[in-house]
mmCIF file of C-alpha atoms in Angstrom:
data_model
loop_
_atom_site.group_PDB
_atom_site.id
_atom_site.type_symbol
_atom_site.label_atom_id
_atom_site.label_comp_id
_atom_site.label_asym_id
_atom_site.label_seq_id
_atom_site.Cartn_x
_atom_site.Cartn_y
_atom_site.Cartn_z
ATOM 1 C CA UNK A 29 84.905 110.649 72.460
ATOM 2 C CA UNK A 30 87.500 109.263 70.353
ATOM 3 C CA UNK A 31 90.745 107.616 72.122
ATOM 4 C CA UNK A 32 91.076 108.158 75.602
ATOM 5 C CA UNK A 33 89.338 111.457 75.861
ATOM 6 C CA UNK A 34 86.184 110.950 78.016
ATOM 7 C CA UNK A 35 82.912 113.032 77.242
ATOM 8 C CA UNK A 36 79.716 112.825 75.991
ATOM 9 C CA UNK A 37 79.033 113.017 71.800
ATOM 10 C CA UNK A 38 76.182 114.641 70.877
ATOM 11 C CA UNK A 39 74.241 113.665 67.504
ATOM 12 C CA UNK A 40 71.771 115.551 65.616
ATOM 13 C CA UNK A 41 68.928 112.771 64.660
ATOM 14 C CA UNK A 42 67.876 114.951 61.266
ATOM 15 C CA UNK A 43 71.380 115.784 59.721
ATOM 16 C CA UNK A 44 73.524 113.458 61.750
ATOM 17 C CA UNK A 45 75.616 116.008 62.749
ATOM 18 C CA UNK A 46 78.283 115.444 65.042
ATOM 19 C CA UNK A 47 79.204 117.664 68.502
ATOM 20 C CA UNK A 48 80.997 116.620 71.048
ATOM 21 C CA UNK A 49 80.574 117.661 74.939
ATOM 22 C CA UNK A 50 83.849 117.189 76.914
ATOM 23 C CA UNK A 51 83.873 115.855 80.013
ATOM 24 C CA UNK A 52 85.493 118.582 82.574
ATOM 25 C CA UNK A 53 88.540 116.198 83.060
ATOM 26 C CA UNK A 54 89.238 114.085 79.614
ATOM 27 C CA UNK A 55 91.724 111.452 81.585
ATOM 28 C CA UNK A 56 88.720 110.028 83.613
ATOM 29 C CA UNK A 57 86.198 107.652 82.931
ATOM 30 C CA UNK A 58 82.373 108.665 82.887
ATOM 31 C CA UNK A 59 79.339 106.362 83.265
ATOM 32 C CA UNK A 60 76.560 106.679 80.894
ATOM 33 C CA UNK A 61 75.093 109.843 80.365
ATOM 34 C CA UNK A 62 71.387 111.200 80.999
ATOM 35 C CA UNK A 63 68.926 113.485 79.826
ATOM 36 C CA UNK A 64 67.435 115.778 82.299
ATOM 37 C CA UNK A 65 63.907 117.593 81.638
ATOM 38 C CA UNK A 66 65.643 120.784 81.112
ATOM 39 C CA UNK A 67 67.809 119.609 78.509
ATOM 40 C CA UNK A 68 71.037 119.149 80.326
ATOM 41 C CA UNK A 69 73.277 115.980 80.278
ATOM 42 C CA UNK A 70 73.924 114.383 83.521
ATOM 43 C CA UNK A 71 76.630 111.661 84.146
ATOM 44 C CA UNK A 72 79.192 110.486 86.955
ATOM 45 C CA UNK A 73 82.846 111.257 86.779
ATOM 46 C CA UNK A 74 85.505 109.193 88.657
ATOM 47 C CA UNK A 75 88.249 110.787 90.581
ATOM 48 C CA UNK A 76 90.965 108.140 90.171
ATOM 49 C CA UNK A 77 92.587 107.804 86.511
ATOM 50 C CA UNK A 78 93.709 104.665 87.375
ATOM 51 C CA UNK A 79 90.484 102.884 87.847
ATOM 52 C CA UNK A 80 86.814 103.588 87.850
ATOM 53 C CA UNK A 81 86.176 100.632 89.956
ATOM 54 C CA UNK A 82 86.037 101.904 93.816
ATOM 55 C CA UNK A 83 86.559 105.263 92.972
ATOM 56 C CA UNK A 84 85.141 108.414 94.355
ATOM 57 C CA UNK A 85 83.481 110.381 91.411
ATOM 58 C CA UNK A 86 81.767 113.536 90.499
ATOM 59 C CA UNK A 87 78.022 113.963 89.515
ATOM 60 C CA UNK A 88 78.458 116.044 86.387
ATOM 61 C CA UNK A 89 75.776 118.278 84.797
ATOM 62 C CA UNK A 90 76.516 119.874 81.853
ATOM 63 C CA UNK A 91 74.832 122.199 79.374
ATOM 64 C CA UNK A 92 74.034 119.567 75.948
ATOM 65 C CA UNK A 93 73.954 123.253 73.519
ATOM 66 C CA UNK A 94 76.790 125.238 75.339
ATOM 67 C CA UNK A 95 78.920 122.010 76.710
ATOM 68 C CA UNK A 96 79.139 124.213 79.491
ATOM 69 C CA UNK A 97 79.612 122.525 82.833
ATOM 70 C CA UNK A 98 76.708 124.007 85.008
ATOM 71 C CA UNK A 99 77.651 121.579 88.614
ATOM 72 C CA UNK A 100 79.633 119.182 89.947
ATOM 73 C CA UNK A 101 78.787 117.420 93.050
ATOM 74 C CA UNK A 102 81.159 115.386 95.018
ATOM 75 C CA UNK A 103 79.780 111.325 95.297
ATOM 76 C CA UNK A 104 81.173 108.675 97.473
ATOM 77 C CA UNK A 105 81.197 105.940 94.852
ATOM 78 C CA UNK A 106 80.902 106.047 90.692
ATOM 79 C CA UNK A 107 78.753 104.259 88.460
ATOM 80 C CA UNK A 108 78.497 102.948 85.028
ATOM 81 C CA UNK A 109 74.641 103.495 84.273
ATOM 82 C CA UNK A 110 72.229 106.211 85.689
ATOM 83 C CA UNK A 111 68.610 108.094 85.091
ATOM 84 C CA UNK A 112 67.082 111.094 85.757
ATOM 85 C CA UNK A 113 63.757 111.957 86.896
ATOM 86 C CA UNK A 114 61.705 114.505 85.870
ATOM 87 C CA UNK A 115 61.601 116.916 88.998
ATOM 88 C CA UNK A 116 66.150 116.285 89.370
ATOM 89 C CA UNK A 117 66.729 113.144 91.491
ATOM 90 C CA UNK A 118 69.204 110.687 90.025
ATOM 91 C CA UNK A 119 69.674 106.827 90.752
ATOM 92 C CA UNK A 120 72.978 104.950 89.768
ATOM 93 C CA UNK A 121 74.493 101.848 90.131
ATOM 94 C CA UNK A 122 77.337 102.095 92.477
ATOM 95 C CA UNK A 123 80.277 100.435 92.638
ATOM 96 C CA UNK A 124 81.685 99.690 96.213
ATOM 97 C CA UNK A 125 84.198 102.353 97.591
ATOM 98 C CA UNK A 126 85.465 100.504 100.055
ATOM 99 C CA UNK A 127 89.545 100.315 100.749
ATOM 100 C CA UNK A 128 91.444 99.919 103.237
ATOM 101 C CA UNK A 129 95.068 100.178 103.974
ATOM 102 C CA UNK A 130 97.079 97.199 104.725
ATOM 103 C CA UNK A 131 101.245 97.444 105.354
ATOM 104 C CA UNK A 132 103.186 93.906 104.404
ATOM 105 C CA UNK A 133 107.002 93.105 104.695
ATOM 106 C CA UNK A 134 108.449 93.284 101.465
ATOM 107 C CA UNK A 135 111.380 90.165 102.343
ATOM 108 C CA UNK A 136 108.617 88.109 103.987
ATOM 109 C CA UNK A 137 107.333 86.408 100.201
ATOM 110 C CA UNK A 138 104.234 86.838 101.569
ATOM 111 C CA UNK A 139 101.439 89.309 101.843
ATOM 112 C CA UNK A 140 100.108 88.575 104.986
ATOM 113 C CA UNK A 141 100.974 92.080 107.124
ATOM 114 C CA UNK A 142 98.381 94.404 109.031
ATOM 115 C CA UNK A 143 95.930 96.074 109.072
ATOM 116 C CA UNK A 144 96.052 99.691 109.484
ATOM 117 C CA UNK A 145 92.493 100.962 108.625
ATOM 118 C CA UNK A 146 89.065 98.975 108.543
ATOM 119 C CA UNK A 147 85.497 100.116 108.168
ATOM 120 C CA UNK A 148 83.450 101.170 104.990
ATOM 121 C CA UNK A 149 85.498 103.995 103.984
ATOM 122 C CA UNK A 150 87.622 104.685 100.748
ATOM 123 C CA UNK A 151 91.179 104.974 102.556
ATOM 124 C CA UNK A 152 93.680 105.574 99.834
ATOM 125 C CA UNK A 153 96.873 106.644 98.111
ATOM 126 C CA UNK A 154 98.572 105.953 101.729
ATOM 127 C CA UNK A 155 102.450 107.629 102.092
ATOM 128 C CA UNK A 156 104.733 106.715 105.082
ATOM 129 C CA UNK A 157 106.492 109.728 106.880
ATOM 130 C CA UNK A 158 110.292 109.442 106.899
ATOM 131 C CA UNK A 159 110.200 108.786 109.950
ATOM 132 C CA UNK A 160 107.880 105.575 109.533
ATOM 133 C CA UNK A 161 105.710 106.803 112.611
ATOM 134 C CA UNK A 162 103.035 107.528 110.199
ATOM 135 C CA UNK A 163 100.883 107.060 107.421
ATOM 136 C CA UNK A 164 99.133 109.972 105.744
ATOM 137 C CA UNK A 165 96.065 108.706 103.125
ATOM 138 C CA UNK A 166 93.091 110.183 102.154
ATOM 139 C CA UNK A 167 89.546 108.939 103.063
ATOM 140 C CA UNK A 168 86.097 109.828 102.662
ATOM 141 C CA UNK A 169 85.348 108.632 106.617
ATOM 142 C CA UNK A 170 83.781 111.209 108.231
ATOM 143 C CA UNK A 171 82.295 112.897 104.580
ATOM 144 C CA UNK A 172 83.860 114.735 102.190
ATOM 145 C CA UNK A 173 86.895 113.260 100.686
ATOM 146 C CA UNK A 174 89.827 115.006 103.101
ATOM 147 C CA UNK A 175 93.512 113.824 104.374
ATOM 148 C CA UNK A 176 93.643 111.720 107.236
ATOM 149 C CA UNK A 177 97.294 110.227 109.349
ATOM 150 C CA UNK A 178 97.082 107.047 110.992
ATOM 151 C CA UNK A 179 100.334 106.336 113.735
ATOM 152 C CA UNK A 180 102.093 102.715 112.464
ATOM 153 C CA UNK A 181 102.815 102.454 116.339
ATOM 154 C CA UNK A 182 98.997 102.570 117.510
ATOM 155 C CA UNK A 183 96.607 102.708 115.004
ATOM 156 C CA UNK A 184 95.498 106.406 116.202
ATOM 157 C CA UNK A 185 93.851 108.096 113.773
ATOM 158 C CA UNK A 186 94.254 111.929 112.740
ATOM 159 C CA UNK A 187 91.711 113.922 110.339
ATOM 160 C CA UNK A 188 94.319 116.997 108.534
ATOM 161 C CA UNK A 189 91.634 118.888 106.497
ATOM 162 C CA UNK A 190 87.824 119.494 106.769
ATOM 163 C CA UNK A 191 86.179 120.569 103.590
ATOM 164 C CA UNK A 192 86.173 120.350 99.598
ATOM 165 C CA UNK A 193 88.110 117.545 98.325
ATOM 166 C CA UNK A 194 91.951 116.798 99.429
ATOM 167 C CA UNK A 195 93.717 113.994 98.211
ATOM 168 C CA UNK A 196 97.614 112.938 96.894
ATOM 169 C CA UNK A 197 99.293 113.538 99.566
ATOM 170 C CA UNK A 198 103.194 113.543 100.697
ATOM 171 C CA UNK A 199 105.287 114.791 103.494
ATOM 172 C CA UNK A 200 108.278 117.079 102.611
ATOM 173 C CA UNK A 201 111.791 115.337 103.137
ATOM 174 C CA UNK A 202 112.345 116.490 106.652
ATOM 175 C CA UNK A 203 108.660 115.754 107.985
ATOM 176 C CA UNK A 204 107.245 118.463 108.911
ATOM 177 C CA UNK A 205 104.686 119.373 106.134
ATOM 178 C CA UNK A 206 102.305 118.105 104.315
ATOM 179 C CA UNK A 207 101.914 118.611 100.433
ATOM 180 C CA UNK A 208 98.492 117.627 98.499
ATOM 181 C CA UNK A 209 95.989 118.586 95.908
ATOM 182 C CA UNK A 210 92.830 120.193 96.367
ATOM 183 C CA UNK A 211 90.212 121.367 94.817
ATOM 184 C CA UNK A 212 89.114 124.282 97.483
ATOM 185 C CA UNK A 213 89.723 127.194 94.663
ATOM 186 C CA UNK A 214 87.445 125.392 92.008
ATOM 187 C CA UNK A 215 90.223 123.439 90.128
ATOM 188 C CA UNK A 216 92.518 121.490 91.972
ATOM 189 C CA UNK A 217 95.739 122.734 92.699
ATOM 190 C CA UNK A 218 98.885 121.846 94.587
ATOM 191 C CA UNK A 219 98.786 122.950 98.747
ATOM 192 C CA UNK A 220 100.921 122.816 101.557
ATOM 193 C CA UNK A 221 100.444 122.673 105.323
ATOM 194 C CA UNK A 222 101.805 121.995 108.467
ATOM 195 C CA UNK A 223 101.204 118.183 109.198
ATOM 196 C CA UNK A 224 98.548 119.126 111.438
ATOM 197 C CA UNK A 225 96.915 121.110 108.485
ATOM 198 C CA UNK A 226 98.069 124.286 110.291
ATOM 199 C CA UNK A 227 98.775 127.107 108.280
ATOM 200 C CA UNK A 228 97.431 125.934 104.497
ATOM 201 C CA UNK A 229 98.926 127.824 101.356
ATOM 202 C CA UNK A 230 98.248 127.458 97.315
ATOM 203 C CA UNK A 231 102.029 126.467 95.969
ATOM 204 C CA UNK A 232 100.485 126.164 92.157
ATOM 205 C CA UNK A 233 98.375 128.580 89.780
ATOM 206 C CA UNK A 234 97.775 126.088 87.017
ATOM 207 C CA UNK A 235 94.570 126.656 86.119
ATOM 208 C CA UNK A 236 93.592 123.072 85.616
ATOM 209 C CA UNK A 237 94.370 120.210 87.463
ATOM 210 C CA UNK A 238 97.436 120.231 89.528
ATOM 211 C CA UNK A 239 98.114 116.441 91.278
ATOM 212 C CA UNK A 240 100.481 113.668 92.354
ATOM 213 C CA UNK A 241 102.562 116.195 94.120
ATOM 214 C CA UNK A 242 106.115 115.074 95.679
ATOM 215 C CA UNK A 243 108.937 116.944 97.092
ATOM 216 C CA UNK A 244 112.970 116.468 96.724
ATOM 217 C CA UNK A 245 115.153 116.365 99.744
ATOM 218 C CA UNK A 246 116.652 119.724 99.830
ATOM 219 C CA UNK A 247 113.348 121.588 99.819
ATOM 220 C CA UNK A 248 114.224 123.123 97.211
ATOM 221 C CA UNK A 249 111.552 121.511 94.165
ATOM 222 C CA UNK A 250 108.029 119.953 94.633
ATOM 223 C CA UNK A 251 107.084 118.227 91.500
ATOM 224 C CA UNK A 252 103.565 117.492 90.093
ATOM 225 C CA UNK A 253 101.394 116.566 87.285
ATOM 226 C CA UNK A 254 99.312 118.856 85.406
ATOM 227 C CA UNK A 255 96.362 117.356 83.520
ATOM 228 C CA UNK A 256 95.711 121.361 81.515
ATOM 229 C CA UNK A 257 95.568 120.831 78.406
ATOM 230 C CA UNK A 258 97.443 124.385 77.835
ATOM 231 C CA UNK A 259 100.040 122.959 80.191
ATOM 232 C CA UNK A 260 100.185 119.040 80.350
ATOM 233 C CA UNK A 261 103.017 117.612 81.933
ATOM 234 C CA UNK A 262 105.427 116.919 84.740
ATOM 235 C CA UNK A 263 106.462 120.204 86.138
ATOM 236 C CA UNK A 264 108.583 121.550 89.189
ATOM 237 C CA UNK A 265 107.828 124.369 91.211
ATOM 238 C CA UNK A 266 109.652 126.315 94.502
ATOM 239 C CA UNK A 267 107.677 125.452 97.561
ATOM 240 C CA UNK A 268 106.896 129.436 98.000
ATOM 241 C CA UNK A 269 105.166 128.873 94.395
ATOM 242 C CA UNK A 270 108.095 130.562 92.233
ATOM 243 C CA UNK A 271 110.017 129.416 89.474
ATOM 244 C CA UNK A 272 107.715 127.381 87.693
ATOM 245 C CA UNK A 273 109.217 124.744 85.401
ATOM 246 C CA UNK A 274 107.922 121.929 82.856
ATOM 247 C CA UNK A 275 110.212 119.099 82.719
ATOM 248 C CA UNK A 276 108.045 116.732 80.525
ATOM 249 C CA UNK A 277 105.096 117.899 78.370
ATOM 250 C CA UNK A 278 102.326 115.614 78.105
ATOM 251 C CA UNK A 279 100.166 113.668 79.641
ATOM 252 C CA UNK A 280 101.391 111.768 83.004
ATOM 253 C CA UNK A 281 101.193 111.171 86.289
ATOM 254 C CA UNK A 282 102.445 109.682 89.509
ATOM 255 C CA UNK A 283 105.787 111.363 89.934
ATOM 256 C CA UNK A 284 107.870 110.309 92.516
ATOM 257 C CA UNK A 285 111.208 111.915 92.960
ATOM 258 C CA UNK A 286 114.525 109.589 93.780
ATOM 259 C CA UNK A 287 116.099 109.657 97.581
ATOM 260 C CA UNK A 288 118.973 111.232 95.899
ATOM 261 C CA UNK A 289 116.666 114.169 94.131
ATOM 262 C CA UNK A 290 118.205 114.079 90.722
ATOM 263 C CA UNK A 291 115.746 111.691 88.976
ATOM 264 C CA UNK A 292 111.982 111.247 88.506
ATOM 265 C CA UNK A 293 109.631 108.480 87.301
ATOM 266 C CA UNK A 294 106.616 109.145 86.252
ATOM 267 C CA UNK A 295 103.342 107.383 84.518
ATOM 268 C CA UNK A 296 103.173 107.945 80.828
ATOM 269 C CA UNK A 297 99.865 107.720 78.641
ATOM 270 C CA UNK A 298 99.859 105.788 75.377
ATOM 271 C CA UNK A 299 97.805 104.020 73.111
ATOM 272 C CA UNK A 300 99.562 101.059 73.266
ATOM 273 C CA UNK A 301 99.937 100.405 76.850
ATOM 274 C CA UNK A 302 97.557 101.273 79.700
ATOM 275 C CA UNK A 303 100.854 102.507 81.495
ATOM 276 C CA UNK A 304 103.982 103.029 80.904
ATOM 277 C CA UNK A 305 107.004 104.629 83.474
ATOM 278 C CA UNK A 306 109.394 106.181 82.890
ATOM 279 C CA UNK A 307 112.332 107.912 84.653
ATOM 280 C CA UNK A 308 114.099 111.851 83.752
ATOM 281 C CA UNK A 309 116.096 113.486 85.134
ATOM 282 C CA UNK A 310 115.067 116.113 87.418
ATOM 283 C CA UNK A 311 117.397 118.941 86.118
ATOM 284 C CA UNK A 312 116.826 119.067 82.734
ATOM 285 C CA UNK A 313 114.085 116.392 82.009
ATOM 286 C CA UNK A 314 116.764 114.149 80.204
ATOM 287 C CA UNK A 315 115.202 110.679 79.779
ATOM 288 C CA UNK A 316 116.761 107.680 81.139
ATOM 289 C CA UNK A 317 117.418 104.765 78.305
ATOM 290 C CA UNK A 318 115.236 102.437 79.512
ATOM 291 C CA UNK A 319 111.016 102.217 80.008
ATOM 292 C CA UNK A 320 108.932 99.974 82.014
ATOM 293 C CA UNK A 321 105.160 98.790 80.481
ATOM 294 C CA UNK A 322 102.720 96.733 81.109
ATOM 295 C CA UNK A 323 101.406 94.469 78.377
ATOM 296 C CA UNK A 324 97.582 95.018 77.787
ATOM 297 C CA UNK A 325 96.952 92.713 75.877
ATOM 298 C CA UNK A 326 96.840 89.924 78.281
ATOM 299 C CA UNK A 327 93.109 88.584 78.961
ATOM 300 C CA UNK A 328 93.621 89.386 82.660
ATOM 301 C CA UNK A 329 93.069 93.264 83.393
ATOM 302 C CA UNK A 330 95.991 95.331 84.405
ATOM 303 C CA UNK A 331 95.657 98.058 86.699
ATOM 304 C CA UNK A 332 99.121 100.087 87.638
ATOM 305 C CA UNK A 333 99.119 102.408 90.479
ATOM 306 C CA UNK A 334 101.590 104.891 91.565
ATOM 307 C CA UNK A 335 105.553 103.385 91.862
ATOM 308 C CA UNK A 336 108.107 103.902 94.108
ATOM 309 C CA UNK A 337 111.760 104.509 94.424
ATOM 310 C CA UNK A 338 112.946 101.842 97.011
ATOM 311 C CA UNK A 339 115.265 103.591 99.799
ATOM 312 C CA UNK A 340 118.787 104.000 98.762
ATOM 313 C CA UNK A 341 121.145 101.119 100.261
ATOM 314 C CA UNK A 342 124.548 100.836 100.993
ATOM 315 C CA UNK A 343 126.438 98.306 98.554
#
């Protein structure tokens, strides 16, 4: 599809007519697609928006008349070329999933640090506690793509959910829960839980896909992206799910609120950057004066992941 909206187009070899088939999330990249005997489309989805390159993904099969989406099935690693056989199997070329999670010390000048996972896994978008005792990530160890806590003291490893697919996750302020987004109600959606994944509860009815959640120090907000198309953009929401409210409209992601809670940044989407952040403020969605990008056209490929507010200091 045209721009950055992923999908399959559809072309009528006798009149040339045109149909597009969109992809069930437009923001990610697709491999080719496939023709199944029964006249569906098959092709793999990544998870990440970032990069299709390690990522988790989704086998898609989809309806070529209808554009319907008629399954998804989670897959360990994505692809850029697959085929179909006749009686449903499906062989792709995957790209390895493997990551790992390595801490550094930012003053040291260089990135020699630890290790804090190893192993074949996809161990991702990692978030310290604030306490610093631990590291929450999600993985796809064990099957499944669920949240996992590794201690920075030992190295002990914790599994926090069991089924469907959990990722983005982030503590609340004072430690004690965990906030994510899964996909266990068909779309995903923003959850909470203690951080032993005791007592799980929906926080977000968006209908779409609800991500990149993070929380402000009073407890009072958790902000998230919203990659609806009826609802695109940066929204806040009361933990207990109330008071709904879009600060930016359209398409980001990556939020991460300040230590101080009144300002966010944020990924924007553009055609003439891969990336750029910004920074609002959380109140009223007021924009700071002042972007960051990342020039694409460079002949060295630039992949930005999710920023960070550093701690606040003392001056």
């Amino acid at each position: 599809l045209a721009g950055a909206q992923q999908g399959a187009v559809l072309v009528d070899v006798e009149d040339g007519q045109v149909r597009a088939a969109p992809a069930p999330d437009p923001r990610r990249n697709i491999s080719a697609a496939a023709w199944t005997a029964a006249g569906e489309i098959v092709y793999l989805q990544a998870e990440s928006v970032v990069s299709a390159a390690g990522s988790t993904a989704i086998l898609v099969r989809q309806d070529a008349a209808s554009g319907r989406v008629v399954s998804q099935t989670w897959s360990p690693s994505s692809a850029l070329v697959l085929d179909v056989l006749g009686d449903g199997r499906v062989v792709f070329d995957t790209r390895s999933p493997r990551q790992n999670l390595r801490e550094v010390t930012l003053s040291s000048g260089v990135a020699d640090g630890r290790w804090l996972s190893r192993g074949e896994s996809t161990d991702r978008q990692p978030v310290y506690s604030p306490d610093g005792e631990w590291v929450a990530f999600s993985s796809n160890r064990g099957g499944g793509m669920n949240l996992w806590l590794v201690s920075t003291a030992t190295g002990k490893l914790r599994r926090v959910t069991e089924s469907h697919v959990n990722w983005d996750p982030a503590f609340t302020r004072d430690g004690r829960r965990l906030l994510w987004s899964s996909n266990r109600v068909g779309n995903f959606e923003i959850w909470t839980a203690d951080v032993d994944g005791g007592g799980p509860r929906q926080v977000t009815q968006d209908g779409g896909n609800a991500e990149n959640p993070t929380a402000t120090p009073d407890g009072q907000w958790i902000v998230y992206s919203s990659g609806n198309p009826q609802k695109a953009g940066l929204w806040k929401i009361h933990p207990d799910g109330s008071g709904a409210i879009r600060v930016v409209t359209g398409r980001v992601s990556l939020p991460d609120v300040s230590p101080d809670g009144r300002h966010v940044l944020y990924r924007s989407f553009s055609g003439k950057y891969p990336a750029i952040l910004r920074v609002v403020r959380l109140e009223d969605g007021q924009a700071e004066p002042f972007e960051i990008a990342v020039d694409a056209k460079r002949r060295t490929t630039v992949t930005l992941g999710r920023a960070r507010f550093m701690p606040w200091r003392a001056m």
